[in-house]
Amino acid sequence: MLRQQDVGHRIVVRRIVGIREGRPLFSDALGELVELSETHLTLATAQGRLRVPVAEVHRAKRVPPARRPTAAAVVELELAADEAWPAAVRGRLGDWRLRAADGWTGRANSALPVGDPDRPLPAALDAVERWYADLGQPPMVNTPLPLAAPVGAELDARGWVGRPPVLVQTVPLAGLPPAGPERAGAPPVELAAGPSDDWLAVAAGRKGGLPDAARHVLTAVDQVRFAHVYADGTLLGIGRGTVTGQGRWLGLSLVEVLPEARRQGLAGRIIRALADWGVATGASRAFLQVEQRNTPAVALYRTLGFTTHHTYLTRTPPP
């Protein structure tokens, strides 16, 4: 049967869909395993998202990927993302990154196990636990899949659990659809080198507060822009763009539209404005990170041409 370390991999599932003349009827599904619980498994298939009760599963196994990025490509993108979301406190364990930011977001408070930690894997994870204990906060490990599958297997053995899967999605900036005609009177998207107080208030509402370390995460990038959309003095939408990874990658984050301004194409306009800025700086590709379960956001990004490059799980010790 499948295990948490299979999340992020391509699998085939044979499930029971009925009974005919006393015999079970089967149907096969092929796709990427994006979520696994005690009761259900969820696949991203070519036809869309499929949720299968575990009770209906006859067989399930991992199969070779149809197309998978190289380990070097995953490492490149993960390091660009690390630059784009810089933790206030940082350490190194060989090539591994250790990150802390007063507990604000999993990305800024987790170890990133890419490369060689310069010691056996169990000893490396012991060192990760000690590093976070010295800071007085619980350890977390961000496991890009399938690159960090060995790390995931060791954490499974220790009883660590996983947060909801996150999709790391990319698109060539040249492949973004052109901005459509703006409706009359549509408020402009304004880009600034720093966030306004209103921008920070919206971000705090989304992320559950904004400690000083969070401000470092948001602003301590050489090339960064903050998108603001105002109408009649009220901030309706925000977004953040960074250019990292030796100038190649535009990172998009905190694209948020207030409820009263949604379904008007504002999020797409924010992304388009940040993309235009990224192109002007020399970036050629964009990336973002979105929880698989955030279906409205995933659907929006799909319309803009984003596809999943790889996935990751944030792992935490057992409760």
XYZ file of C-alpha atoms in Angstrom, residues 52-290:
239
model
C -10.632 7.842 -4.005
C -11.782 6.265 -0.721
C -9.117 3.890 0.595
C -11.856 1.290 1.067
C -12.317 1.170 -2.727
C -8.631 0.677 -3.513
C -7.776 -2.815 -4.739
C -4.161 -2.084 -5.614
C -1.997 1.037 -5.764
C 1.659 1.429 -6.603
C 4.213 3.969 -7.695
C 5.112 4.023 -11.396
C 7.917 5.794 -13.291
C 7.155 9.442 -14.039
C 6.145 10.397 -17.541
C 8.464 13.361 -17.269
C 10.343 14.507 -14.216
C 12.708 17.430 -13.692
C 16.307 16.529 -13.026
C 17.648 16.693 -9.488
C 19.758 19.679 -10.548
C 16.658 21.507 -11.802
C 14.819 20.913 -8.526
C 17.816 22.115 -6.517
C 18.143 25.242 -8.687
C 14.502 26.160 -8.195
C 14.491 25.390 -4.473
C 17.533 27.616 -3.934
C 15.930 30.416 -5.957
C 12.821 30.077 -3.784
C 14.976 30.150 -0.651
C 16.531 33.423 -1.829
C 13.073 34.821 -2.497
C 11.811 34.067 1.040
C 14.887 34.749 3.207
C 14.679 33.713 6.839
C 15.961 36.157 9.434
C 18.093 33.480 11.151
C 20.052 31.082 8.973
C 22.463 28.220 9.426
C 24.171 25.567 7.319
C 24.602 21.840 7.680
C 26.877 21.030 4.800
C 24.739 22.019 1.804
C 21.492 21.931 3.795
C 19.880 25.257 4.726
C 18.562 25.850 8.250
C 16.039 28.672 8.547
C 14.091 30.405 11.312
C 11.871 33.505 11.436
C 9.993 33.573 14.738
C 7.726 30.787 13.490
C 6.292 32.934 10.668
C 5.461 30.545 7.782
C 6.720 27.028 7.291
C 9.039 28.000 4.446
C 11.018 30.420 6.623
C 11.179 28.069 9.623
C 12.197 24.749 8.141
C 15.359 22.975 7.106
C 15.850 22.629 3.363
C 17.621 19.280 2.772
C 19.112 19.719 -0.697
C 22.676 18.615 -1.352
C 25.057 16.850 1.019
C 24.752 17.469 4.800
C 28.339 16.205 5.315
C 27.243 13.397 7.622
C 24.984 10.324 7.606
C 21.303 11.091 7.202
C 20.217 10.105 10.739
C 22.979 12.270 12.231
C 21.985 15.153 9.961
C 18.386 15.057 11.174
C 19.580 14.837 14.779
C 21.603 18.006 14.141
C 18.554 19.714 12.636
C 16.549 18.941 15.774
C 19.327 20.341 18.006
C 19.608 23.535 15.933
C 15.924 24.335 16.342
C 15.920 23.284 20.010
C 18.713 25.804 20.651
C 16.411 28.487 19.190
C 13.527 27.370 21.376
C 11.256 26.392 18.511
C 10.052 23.067 17.093
C 11.961 21.607 14.149
C 10.486 21.394 10.671
C 11.893 19.952 7.463
C 10.805 20.967 3.971
C 11.104 17.899 1.689
C 11.040 18.560 -2.080
C 9.764 15.416 -3.788
C 10.942 13.102 -5.110
C 14.410 14.627 -4.576
C 14.226 14.381 -0.776
C 12.438 11.009 -0.687
C 15.271 9.427 1.381
C 14.870 12.216 3.950
C 11.120 11.599 3.941
C 11.649 7.886 4.558
C 13.874 8.596 7.570
C 11.301 11.046 8.930
C 8.580 8.414 8.420
C 10.632 6.045 10.556
C 10.755 8.711 13.270
C 7.001 9.183 13.161
C 7.061 12.687 11.688
C 3.886 13.880 10.004
C 3.321 15.996 6.901
C 1.434 19.216 6.317
C -0.770 19.489 3.187
C 1.193 19.025 -0.067
C 2.441 22.160 -1.806
C 2.780 22.452 -5.576
C 5.819 24.284 -6.910
C 4.572 25.588 -10.244
C 6.398 27.308 -13.089
C 5.736 28.989 -16.412
C 7.978 30.622 -19.029
C 7.343 34.345 -18.799
C 7.105 34.455 -22.568
C 4.276 31.926 -22.305
C 2.022 33.977 -20.041
C -1.147 34.993 -21.865
C -1.261 38.699 -22.731
C -3.267 40.949 -20.466
C -6.821 41.298 -21.702
C -8.530 44.646 -22.198
C -9.193 46.386 -18.922
C -12.746 47.310 -18.098
C -13.495 50.992 -17.977
C -12.485 52.554 -14.704
C -10.456 49.550 -13.535
C -7.952 50.631 -10.857
C -4.294 50.386 -11.915
C -1.761 47.957 -10.464
C 0.996 50.004 -8.835
C 4.427 48.502 -8.098
C 6.624 49.825 -5.295
C 10.021 48.888 -3.895
C 8.493 48.581 -0.421
C 5.119 47.596 1.023
C 2.692 50.205 2.301
C 1.167 49.902 5.762
C -2.077 48.816 4.106
C -0.202 46.119 2.170
C 1.345 44.811 5.375
C -2.061 44.775 7.083
C -3.531 42.591 4.328
C -0.522 40.263 4.473
C -0.831 40.051 8.266
C -4.472 39.105 7.938
C -3.636 36.324 5.537
C -0.653 34.983 7.478
C -1.939 35.461 11.018
C 0.266 38.325 12.138
C 3.471 40.004 11.061
C 6.403 39.836 13.499
C 9.629 41.731 12.838
C 11.164 38.598 11.329
C 8.332 38.539 8.784
C 9.242 42.006 7.562
C 12.770 40.711 6.975
C 11.411 37.768 4.964
C 9.325 40.103 2.830
C 11.856 42.854 2.159
C 15.406 41.434 2.430
C 15.728 40.620 -1.277
C 17.806 42.762 -3.638
C 15.192 42.757 -6.392
C 11.662 42.883 -5.010
C 8.431 44.654 -5.894
C 5.155 44.992 -4.022
C 1.947 45.291 -6.030
C -0.856 47.510 -4.731
C -4.295 48.045 -6.232
C -6.272 50.921 -4.739
C -9.795 52.088 -5.512
C -11.156 55.198 -3.809
C -8.356 55.038 -1.257
C -9.068 51.415 -0.301
C -6.506 48.690 -0.955
C -8.252 45.896 -2.882
C -5.367 43.632 -3.872
C -1.715 42.906 -3.214
C 1.105 40.787 -4.579
C 4.854 40.361 -4.215
C 7.466 39.615 -6.844
C 11.151 38.817 -6.469
C 13.913 38.062 -8.956
C 16.444 35.525 -7.711
C 18.385 32.499 -8.946
C 21.053 34.546 -10.756
C 18.352 36.731 -12.235
C 16.492 33.905 -13.965
C 13.487 33.317 -11.707
C 10.573 35.607 -10.918
C 9.007 34.434 -7.659
C 5.353 35.275 -7.044
C 3.883 35.264 -3.560
C 1.115 36.776 -1.430
C -1.214 37.441 -4.340
C -4.353 38.362 -2.419
C -7.573 40.081 -3.426
C -10.071 41.289 -0.838
C -13.377 39.370 -0.956
C -15.399 42.344 -2.216
C -13.098 42.730 -5.254
C -12.832 39.103 -6.343
C -14.019 37.617 -9.652
C -13.020 40.751 -11.526
C -9.691 39.506 -12.908
C -7.674 41.487 -10.389
C -5.363 38.631 -9.338
C -4.452 37.964 -12.955
C -3.683 41.651 -13.508
C -1.433 41.708 -10.432
C 0.481 38.675 -11.705
C 0.758 40.200 -15.181
C 2.151 43.469 -13.773
C 4.755 41.631 -11.709
C 5.619 39.464 -14.721
C 6.221 42.539 -16.855
C 8.560 43.866 -14.174
C 10.338 40.496 -14.028
C 10.869 40.457 -17.785
C 12.258 43.992 -17.628
C 14.849 42.847 -15.081
C 15.904 39.909 -17.259
C 13.968 37.025 -15.663
C 12.820 34.304 -18.065
C 10.635 32.040 -15.911
C 8.199 32.487 -13.025
C 7.478 30.210 -10.088
C 5.032 30.129 -7.221
C 4.154 27.784 -4.376
C 0.520 26.906 -3.688
